[in-house]
C-alpha positions as YAML, in Angstrom:
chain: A
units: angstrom
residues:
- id: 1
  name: UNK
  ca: [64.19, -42.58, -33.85]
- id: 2
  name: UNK
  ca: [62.38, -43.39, -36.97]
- id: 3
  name: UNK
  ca: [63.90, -42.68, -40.90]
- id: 4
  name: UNK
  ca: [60.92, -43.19, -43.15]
- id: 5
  name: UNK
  ca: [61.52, -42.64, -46.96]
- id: 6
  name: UNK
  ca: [59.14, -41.92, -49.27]
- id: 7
  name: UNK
  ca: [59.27, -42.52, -53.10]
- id: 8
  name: UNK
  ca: [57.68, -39.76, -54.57]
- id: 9
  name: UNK
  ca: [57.02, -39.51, -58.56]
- id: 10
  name: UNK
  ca: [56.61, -35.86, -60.18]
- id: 11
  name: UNK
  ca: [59.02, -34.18, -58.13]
- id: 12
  name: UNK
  ca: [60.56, -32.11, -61.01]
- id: 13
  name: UNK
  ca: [63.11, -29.14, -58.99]
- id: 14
  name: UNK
  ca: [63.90, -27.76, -56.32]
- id: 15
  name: UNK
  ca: [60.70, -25.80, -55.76]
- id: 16
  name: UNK
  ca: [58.72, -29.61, -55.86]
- id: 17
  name: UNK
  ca: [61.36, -30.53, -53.26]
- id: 18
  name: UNK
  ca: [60.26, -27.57, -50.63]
- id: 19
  name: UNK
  ca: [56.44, -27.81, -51.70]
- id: 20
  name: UNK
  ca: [56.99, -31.60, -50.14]
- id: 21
  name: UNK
  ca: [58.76, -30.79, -47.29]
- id: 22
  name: UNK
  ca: [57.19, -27.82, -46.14]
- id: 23
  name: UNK
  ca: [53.51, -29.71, -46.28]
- id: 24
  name: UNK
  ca: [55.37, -32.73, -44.22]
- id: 25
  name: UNK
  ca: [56.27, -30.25, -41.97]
- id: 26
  name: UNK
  ca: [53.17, -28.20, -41.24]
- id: 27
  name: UNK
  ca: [51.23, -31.80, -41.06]
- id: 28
  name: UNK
  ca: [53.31, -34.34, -38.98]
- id: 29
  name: UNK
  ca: [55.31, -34.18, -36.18]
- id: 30
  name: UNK
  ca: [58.74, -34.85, -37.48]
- id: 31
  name: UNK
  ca: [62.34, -33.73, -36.87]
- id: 32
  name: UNK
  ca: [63.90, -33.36, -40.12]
- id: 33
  name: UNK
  ca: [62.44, -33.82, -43.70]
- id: 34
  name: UNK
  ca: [65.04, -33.66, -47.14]
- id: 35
  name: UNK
  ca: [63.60, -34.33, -50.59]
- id: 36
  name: UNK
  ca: [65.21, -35.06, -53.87]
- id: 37
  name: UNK
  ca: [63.72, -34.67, -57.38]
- id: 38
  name: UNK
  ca: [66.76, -36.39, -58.91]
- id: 39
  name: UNK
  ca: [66.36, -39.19, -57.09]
- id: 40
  name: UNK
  ca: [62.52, -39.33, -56.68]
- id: 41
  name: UNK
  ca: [62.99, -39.77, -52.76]
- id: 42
  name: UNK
  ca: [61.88, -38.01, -49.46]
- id: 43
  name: UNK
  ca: [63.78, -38.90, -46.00]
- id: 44
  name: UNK
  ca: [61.81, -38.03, -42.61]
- id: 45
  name: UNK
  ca: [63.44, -38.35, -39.37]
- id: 46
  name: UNK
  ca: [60.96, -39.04, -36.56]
- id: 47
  name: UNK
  ca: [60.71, -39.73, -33.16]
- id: 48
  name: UNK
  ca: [57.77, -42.28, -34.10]
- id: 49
  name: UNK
  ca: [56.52, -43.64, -37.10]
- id: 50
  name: UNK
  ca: [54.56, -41.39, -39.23]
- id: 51
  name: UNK
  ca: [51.20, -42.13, -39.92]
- id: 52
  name: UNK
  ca: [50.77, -43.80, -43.22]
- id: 53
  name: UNK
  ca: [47.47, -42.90, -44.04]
- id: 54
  name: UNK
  ca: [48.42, -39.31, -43.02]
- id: 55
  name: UNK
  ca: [51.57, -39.51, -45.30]
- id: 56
  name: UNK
  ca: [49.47, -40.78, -48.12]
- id: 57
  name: UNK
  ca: [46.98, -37.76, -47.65]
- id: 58
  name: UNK
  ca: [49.35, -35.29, -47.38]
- id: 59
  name: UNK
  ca: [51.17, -35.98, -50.49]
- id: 60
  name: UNK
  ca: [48.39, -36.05, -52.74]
- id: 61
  name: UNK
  ca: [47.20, -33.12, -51.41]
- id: 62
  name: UNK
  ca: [50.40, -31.61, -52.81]
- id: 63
  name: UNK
  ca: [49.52, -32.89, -56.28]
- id: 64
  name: UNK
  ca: [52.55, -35.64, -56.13]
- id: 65
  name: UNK
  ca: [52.15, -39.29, -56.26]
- id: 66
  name: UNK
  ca: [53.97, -41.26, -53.27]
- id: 67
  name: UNK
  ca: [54.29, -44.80, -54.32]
- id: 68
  name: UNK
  ca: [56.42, -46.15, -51.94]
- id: 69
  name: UNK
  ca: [57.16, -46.03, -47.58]
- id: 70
  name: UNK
  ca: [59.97, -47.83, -45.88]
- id: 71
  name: UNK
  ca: [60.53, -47.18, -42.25]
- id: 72
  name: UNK
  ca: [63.22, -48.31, -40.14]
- id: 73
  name: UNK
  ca: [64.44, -47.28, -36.68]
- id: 74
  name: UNK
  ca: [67.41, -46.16, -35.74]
- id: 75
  name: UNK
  ca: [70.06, -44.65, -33.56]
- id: 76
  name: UNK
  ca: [71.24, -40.78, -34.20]
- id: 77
  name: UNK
  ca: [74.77, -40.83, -33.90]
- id: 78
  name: UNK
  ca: [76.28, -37.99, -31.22]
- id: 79
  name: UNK
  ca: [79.13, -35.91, -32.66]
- id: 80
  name: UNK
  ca: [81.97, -34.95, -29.40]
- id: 81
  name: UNK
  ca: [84.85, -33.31, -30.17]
- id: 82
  name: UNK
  ca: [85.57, -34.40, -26.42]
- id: 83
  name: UNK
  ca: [85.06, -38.35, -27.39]
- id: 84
  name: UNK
  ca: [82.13, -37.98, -25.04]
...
């Protein structure tokens, strides 16, 4: 798995927050996608790396700036109440 974060200027509320996610959802594969406007800062969780160039599209398409993307893989923890 892949967590890519995006730094995002002109995210302003909550509504900015869903106009992100929802076009990262409807353009990339992904698994999960949370913004923040407080902290300027989108998290994707992806089986692969997203597509920069794709990333950078879709954003400004949106109206936003992205200014930064950091990717780094890692492994999604299993909750067991079994210990399993």
């Amino acid at each position: 798995m892949t967590r890519t974060t995006l730094s995002i200027d002109g995210m302003m509320c909550g509504m900015c927050e869903s106009h992100i996610n929802d076009a990262i959802r409807n353009n990339l594969i992904i698994k999960k996608v949370l913004s923040s406007h407080k902290s300027g800062k989108t998290v994707i969780e992806s089986e692969e790396r997203p597509d920069e160039e794709k990333l950078k599209k879709v954003i400004a398409d949106t109206g936003y700036e992205l200014t930064e993307i950091a990717s780094e893989e890692f492994t999604k923890k299993r909750f067991s109440l079994f210990g399993g």
